[in-house]
mmCIF file of C-alpha atoms in Angstrom:
data_model
loop_
_atom_site.group_PDB
_atom_site.id
_atom_site.type_symbol
_atom_site.label_atom_id
_atom_site.label_comp_id
_atom_site.label_asym_id
_atom_site.label_seq_id
_atom_site.Cartn_x
_atom_site.Cartn_y
_atom_site.Cartn_z
ATOM 1 C CA MET A 1 0.079 -0.444 -0.380
ATOM 2 C CA TYR A 2 2.674 2.700 0.570
ATOM 3 C CA ARG A 3 4.715 1.495 -2.213
ATOM 4 C CA TRP A 4 1.528 2.830 -4.218
ATOM 5 C CA LEU A 5 1.331 5.742 -2.548
ATOM 6 C CA LYS A 6 4.522 6.423 -2.752
ATOM 7 C CA LYS A 7 4.611 6.393 -6.634
ATOM 8 C CA TYR A 8 1.544 7.251 -7.813
ATOM 9 C CA VAL A 9 0.025 9.791 -4.875
ATOM 10 C CA ASP A 10 3.428 11.312 -3.840
ATOM 11 C CA PRO A 11 4.192 13.230 -6.949
ATOM 12 C CA TRP A 12 1.078 15.599 -6.546
ATOM 13 C CA ALA A 13 0.910 15.641 -3.008
ATOM 14 C CA LYS A 14 3.724 14.403 -0.500
ATOM 15 C CA LEU A 15 2.588 11.880 1.611
ATOM 16 C CA TYR A 16 4.888 13.454 4.762
ATOM 17 C CA SER A 17 2.501 16.967 3.979
ATOM 18 C CA ILE A 18 -1.436 15.294 3.801
ATOM 19 C CA ILE A 19 -1.800 14.578 7.603
ATOM 20 C CA PRO A 20 -0.165 18.207 8.624
ATOM 21 C CA LEU A 21 -2.885 20.392 5.767
ATOM 22 C CA VAL A 22 -5.730 18.146 6.606
ATOM 23 C CA SER A 23 -5.537 19.052 10.234
ATOM 24 C CA CYS A 24 -5.626 22.573 8.790
ATOM 25 C CA PHE A 25 -8.223 21.515 7.219
ATOM 26 C CA VAL A 26 -10.201 20.149 10.374
ATOM 27 C CA LEU A 27 -8.714 22.806 13.274
ATOM 28 C CA ASN A 28 -10.267 25.683 10.823
ATOM 29 C CA SER A 29 -13.757 23.893 9.734
ATOM 30 C CA VAL A 30 -13.931 22.801 13.918
ATOM 31 C CA ILE A 31 -13.163 26.975 15.061
ATOM 32 C CA TYR A 32 -15.606 28.186 12.196
ATOM 33 C CA PHE A 33 -18.634 26.340 11.949
ATOM 34 C CA GLY A 34 -18.454 25.440 16.366
ATOM 35 C CA THR A 35 -18.026 28.951 17.661
ATOM 36 C CA GLN A 36 -21.218 29.925 14.704
ATOM 37 C CA HIS A 37 -23.000 27.270 16.870
ATOM 38 C CA LEU A 38 -21.517 28.641 20.643
ATOM 39 C CA CYS A 39 -22.114 32.178 19.688
ATOM 40 C CA LYS A 40 -25.447 32.094 17.171
ATOM 41 C CA ASP A 41 -27.591 33.021 20.008
ATOM 42 C CA TRP A 42 -24.866 36.223 21.885
ATOM 43 C CA TYR A 43 -25.047 40.029 20.992
ATOM 44 C CA HIS A 44 -22.642 40.513 16.752
ATOM 45 C CA TYR A 45 -21.816 43.834 16.470
ATOM 46 C CA ASP A 46 -21.954 45.325 13.603
ATOM 47 C CA PHE A 47 -18.661 47.551 11.984
ATOM 48 C CA THR A 48 -19.436 48.438 8.415
ATOM 49 C CA LEU A 49 -17.901 51.883 8.575
ATOM 50 C CA SER A 50 -19.326 54.806 5.756
ATOM 51 C CA ILE A 51 -16.251 53.271 3.334
ATOM 52 C CA ASP A 52 -18.064 50.384 2.723
ATOM 53 C CA ARG A 53 -21.948 51.375 1.931
ATOM 54 C CA MET A 54 -19.929 53.337 -0.979
ATOM 55 C CA LEU A 55 -19.067 50.490 -2.498
ATOM 56 C CA PRO A 56 -21.170 48.699 -4.886
ATOM 57 C CA PHE A 57 -22.979 44.949 -4.798
ATOM 58 C CA LYS A 58 -21.746 42.526 -7.707
ATOM 59 C CA PRO A 59 -22.665 39.848 -7.743
ATOM 60 C CA GLY A 60 -20.595 38.410 -10.570
ATOM 61 C CA TRP A 61 -18.131 38.838 -7.534
ATOM 62 C CA VAL A 62 -19.539 35.505 -5.887
ATOM 63 C CA TRP A 63 -17.500 33.420 -9.027
ATOM 64 C CA ILE A 64 -13.928 34.219 -7.532
ATOM 65 C CA TYR A 65 -15.595 33.843 -3.719
ATOM 66 C CA VAL A 66 -15.869 30.488 -4.398
ATOM 67 C CA ILE A 67 -13.755 29.239 -7.313
ATOM 68 C CA CYS A 68 -10.727 29.903 -4.635
ATOM 69 C CA TYR A 69 -11.599 26.867 -2.303
ATOM 70 C CA LEU A 70 -9.926 25.587 -5.090
ATOM 71 C CA PHE A 71 -6.667 27.898 -5.427
ATOM 72 C CA TRP A 72 -6.465 27.134 -1.844
ATOM 73 C CA ILE A 73 -6.755 23.876 -1.993
ATOM 74 C CA VAL A 74 -3.609 24.303 -5.160
ATOM 75 C CA ASN A 75 -1.144 25.810 -3.120
ATOM 76 C CA TYR A 76 -1.547 24.037 -0.133
ATOM 77 C CA ILE A 77 -0.622 21.160 -1.574
ATOM 78 C CA ILE A 78 2.007 23.262 -3.708
ATOM 79 C CA ILE A 79 3.499 24.277 -0.350
ATOM 80 C CA GLY A 80 3.389 20.820 0.857
ATOM 81 C CA HIS A 81 6.853 20.550 -1.757
ATOM 82 C CA LEU A 82 9.046 23.501 -0.785
ATOM 83 C CA GLY A 83 10.076 20.872 2.410
ATOM 84 C CA ARG A 84 9.180 19.779 5.920
ATOM 85 C CA ASP A 85 10.852 23.054 7.272
ATOM 86 C CA SER A 86 8.605 25.491 5.314
ATOM 87 C CA LEU A 87 5.515 23.187 5.141
ATOM 88 C CA TYR A 88 5.886 23.847 8.883
ATOM 89 C CA LYS A 89 6.664 27.376 9.296
ATOM 90 C CA PHE A 90 3.543 27.446 7.689
ATOM 91 C CA VAL A 91 1.158 24.577 8.559
ATOM 92 C CA THR A 92 1.856 26.097 12.803
ATOM 93 C CA ALA A 93 1.232 30.201 11.383
ATOM 94 C CA ASP A 94 -2.090 28.847 9.922
ATOM 95 C CA MET A 95 -3.070 27.000 12.981
ATOM 96 C CA SER A 96 -1.614 29.638 15.189
ATOM 97 C CA SER A 97 -4.027 32.097 13.460
ATOM 98 C CA ARG A 98 -7.281 29.954 13.813
ATOM 99 C CA ILE A 99 -7.036 29.886 17.585
ATOM 100 C CA VAL A 100 -6.227 33.352 17.672
ATOM 101 C CA CYS A 101 -9.467 33.432 14.922
ATOM 102 C CA MET A 102 -11.047 31.757 17.523
ATOM 103 C CA LEU A 103 -10.213 33.852 19.738
ATOM 104 C CA PHE A 104 -11.721 37.319 18.443
ATOM 105 C CA PHE A 105 -15.448 35.058 16.987
ATOM 106 C CA VAL A 106 -16.054 34.055 20.307
ATOM 107 C CA LEU A 107 -14.885 38.049 22.206
ATOM 108 C CA LEU A 108 -16.261 39.944 19.669
ATOM 109 C CA PRO A 109 -18.978 38.140 17.830
ATOM 110 C CA THR A 110 -19.633 39.968 14.652
ATOM 111 C CA THR A 111 -22.644 40.503 12.294
ATOM 112 C CA ASN A 112 -23.617 42.354 8.361
ATOM 113 C CA VAL A 113 -26.403 42.729 6.609
ATOM 114 C CA ARG A 114 -26.471 41.679 3.509
ATOM 115 C CA PRO A 115 -28.143 43.629 0.820
ATOM 116 C CA GLU A 116 -31.481 41.911 -0.652
ATOM 117 C CA LEU A 117 -31.016 39.504 -3.941
ATOM 118 C CA ILE A 118 -32.540 40.509 -6.990
ATOM 119 C CA GLY A 119 -33.393 38.695 -10.115
ATOM 120 C CA ASP A 120 -32.911 35.271 -11.360
ATOM 121 C CA SER A 121 -28.846 35.250 -13.158
ATOM 122 C CA LEU A 122 -26.417 32.025 -12.536
ATOM 123 C CA SER A 123 -24.534 35.239 -9.947
ATOM 124 C CA VAL A 124 -27.646 36.207 -8.233
ATOM 125 C CA GLN A 125 -28.379 32.138 -7.540
ATOM 126 C CA LEU A 126 -24.722 30.977 -6.609
ATOM 127 C CA LEU A 127 -24.817 34.014 -4.032
ATOM 128 C CA GLY A 128 -28.190 33.167 -2.402
ATOM 129 C CA TRP A 129 -26.398 29.851 -1.765
ATOM 130 C CA VAL A 130 -23.023 31.435 -0.659
ATOM 131 C CA TYR A 131 -25.761 33.217 1.924
ATOM 132 C CA LYS A 132 -27.854 30.268 2.497
ATOM 133 C CA MET A 133 -24.382 27.945 3.407
ATOM 134 C CA ASP A 134 -23.223 30.865 5.296
ATOM 135 C CA LEU A 135 -24.080 32.430 8.377
ATOM 136 C CA PRO A 136 -23.491 35.781 7.850
ATOM 137 C CA MET A 137 -21.584 35.475 11.457
ATOM 138 C CA ASN A 138 -17.392 34.744 12.460
ATOM 139 C CA LEU A 139 -16.500 38.179 9.741
ATOM 140 C CA PHE A 140 -13.731 39.549 12.096
ATOM 141 C CA PRO A 141 -10.869 38.731 10.266
ATOM 142 C CA SER A 142 -12.561 36.823 7.584
ATOM 143 C CA ILE A 143 -11.094 33.086 7.162
ATOM 144 C CA HIS A 144 -11.554 33.475 3.385
ATOM 145 C CA CYS A 145 -8.626 36.325 3.324
ATOM 146 C CA LEU A 146 -6.985 35.171 5.815
ATOM 147 C CA VAL A 147 -6.233 31.960 4.128
ATOM 148 C CA SER A 148 -6.262 33.487 0.371
ATOM 149 C CA TRP A 149 -2.740 35.618 1.928
ATOM 150 C CA PHE A 150 -1.267 32.648 3.449
ATOM 151 C CA CYS A 151 -1.579 30.768 0.089
ATOM 152 C CA TYR A 152 0.913 33.972 -0.636
ATOM 153 C CA ILE A 153 2.996 34.001 2.006
ATOM 154 C CA GLY A 154 3.377 30.282 1.798
ATOM 155 C CA ILE A 155 4.977 30.453 -1.807
ATOM 156 C CA ARG A 156 6.096 34.282 -1.701
ATOM 157 C CA GLY A 157 10.115 34.432 -2.295
ATOM 158 C CA ASN A 158 10.712 30.242 -2.837
ATOM 159 C CA LYS A 159 11.994 30.069 -6.475
ATOM 160 C CA GLN A 160 11.333 26.510 -6.232
ATOM 161 C CA VAL A 161 7.677 28.155 -7.447
ATOM 162 C CA PRO A 162 7.761 29.749 -10.696
ATOM 163 C CA LYS A 163 7.886 33.176 -10.621
ATOM 164 C CA TRP A 164 5.018 34.779 -12.477
ATOM 165 C CA TYR A 165 3.045 32.033 -10.479
ATOM 166 C CA ARG A 166 3.430 33.862 -7.271
ATOM 167 C CA ILE A 167 3.249 36.428 -8.431
ATOM 168 C CA PHE A 168 -0.713 34.866 -9.894
ATOM 169 C CA SER A 169 -0.830 33.575 -6.327
ATOM 170 C CA CYS A 170 -0.890 37.647 -4.703
ATOM 171 C CA LEU A 171 -3.237 38.700 -7.647
ATOM 172 C CA PHE A 172 -5.468 36.770 -7.235
ATOM 173 C CA ALA A 173 -5.600 36.688 -3.290
ATOM 174 C CA ILE A 174 -5.816 40.469 -3.214
ATOM 175 C CA ALA A 175 -9.377 39.795 -5.590
ATOM 176 C CA VAL A 176 -10.359 37.287 -3.132
ATOM 177 C CA MET A 177 -10.333 40.009 -1.076
ATOM 178 C CA ILE A 178 -12.186 42.565 -3.080
ATOM 179 C CA SER A 179 -14.656 39.485 -3.868
ATOM 180 C CA THR A 180 -16.319 40.278 -0.156
ATOM 181 C CA GLN A 181 -16.879 43.183 -0.459
ATOM 182 C CA TYR A 182 -18.646 43.007 -3.619
ATOM 183 C CA THR A 183 -20.612 40.302 -2.577
ATOM 184 C CA LYS A 184 -21.048 42.045 0.845
ATOM 185 C CA GLN A 185 -19.497 38.669 3.101
ATOM 186 C CA HIS A 186 -17.621 41.314 4.888
ATOM 187 C CA TYR A 187 -16.557 44.742 5.600
ATOM 188 C CA ILE A 188 -13.366 46.265 4.513
ATOM 189 C CA ILE A 189 -11.922 45.959 8.450
ATOM 190 C CA ASP A 190 -12.120 42.497 8.053
ATOM 191 C CA ILE A 191 -9.332 42.508 5.031
ATOM 192 C CA PHE A 192 -6.734 44.470 6.880
ATOM 193 C CA GLY A 193 -7.321 42.490 10.447
ATOM 194 C CA ALA A 194 -7.184 38.637 7.790
ATOM 195 C CA VAL A 195 -3.628 40.099 6.303
ATOM 196 C CA ALA A 196 -2.461 41.355 9.416
ATOM 197 C CA LEU A 197 -2.696 38.052 11.319
ATOM 198 C CA ALA A 198 -1.298 35.870 8.280
ATOM 199 C CA GLU A 199 1.821 38.137 8.113
ATOM 200 C CA ILE A 200 1.979 38.018 12.257
ATOM 201 C CA ALA A 201 1.298 34.330 12.328
ATOM 202 C CA TYR A 202 4.067 33.690 9.777
ATOM 203 C CA TYR A 203 6.309 36.156 11.008
ATOM 204 C CA LEU A 204 6.568 34.284 14.686
ATOM 205 C CA SER A 205 6.611 30.969 13.408
ATOM 206 C CA SER A 206 10.196 31.826 11.611
ATOM 207 C CA LYS A 207 11.322 33.799 13.763
ATOM 208 C CA TYR A 208 10.560 32.052 16.773
ATOM 209 C CA LYS A 209 11.003 28.330 15.350
ATOM 210 C CA TYR A 210 8.260 27.091 17.189
ATOM 211 C CA TYR A 211 7.493 24.971 14.261
ATOM 212 C CA GLU A 212 10.155 22.507 15.286
ATOM 213 C CA PHE A 213 7.039 21.442 18.194
ATOM 214 C CA LEU A 214 4.722 20.044 15.389
ATOM 215 C CA LYS A 215 6.784 19.688 13.094
ATOM 216 C CA LYS A 216 8.264 16.457 15.704
ATOM 217 C CA VAL A 217 4.257 15.777 16.438
ATOM 218 C CA PHE A 218 3.642 15.140 13.281
ATOM 219 C CA GLY A 219 6.973 13.573 11.941
ATOM 220 C CA LYS A 220 5.263 10.913 14.813
ATOM 221 C CA ILE A 221 2.365 10.436 13.644
ATOM 222 C CA ASN A 222 3.284 9.727 9.122
ATOM 223 C CA CYS A 223 6.491 7.612 10.640
ATOM 224 C CA LYS A 224 3.202 5.340 12.484
ATOM 225 C CA ILE A 225 0.859 5.613 9.738
ATOM 226 C CA ARG A 226 3.737 4.402 7.352
ATOM 227 C CA LYS A 227 4.809 1.674 9.344
ATOM 228 C CA ILE A 228 0.787 0.541 9.030
ATOM 229 C CA LEU A 229 0.983 0.815 5.665
ATOM 230 C CA ILE A 230 3.868 -0.614 4.801
ATOM 231 C CA GLU A 231 2.944 -3.853 6.483
ATOM 232 C CA TYR A 232 -1.102 -3.683 4.996
#
């Protein structure tokens, strides 16, 4: 089993990166949806500013908002190919940022008032589905902006990744941020909070090397799983 995975899966998604990256997804989901459930009946603050009201509502940007999920998957897999140190710096920063998000979601619950959807275009229908699936809660900082900027930070300056793709990742992350405004999923302060949190988390993870702890933990987990798969 392990040989098969090494031959057919590892070239696309490094085996040592799968458990750490899946763990990032699990932690994100538990925190995001768990705090929504926990705080659903609490008072929620609305930080909408005059600049938020000035920005037009453009449902067509929902496509960027949704397509970014594919962007996240691709870039997380790419980061897994950049070596263990790069991976664990990223994973540690990613997980740390979610812990901070959890504190904000619980201590400072946020919400906003979404616009009325008019028309039956594909964009309006898709945005209606997004509104239904994603409640107007846990806005600050924006997870959408946070993850998208992490996708850029994780490959920024790394020459193993083609320069054109690094530039694309930066521009697409910015496009995602814009989409959160035009679809009225977030207010503008959510963007600045997300970018600042991503930068600080990644800086601390890199400078103080506390990623070494997760590197050891996931290293042991991967070793045990590898032994099981070899025996299977």
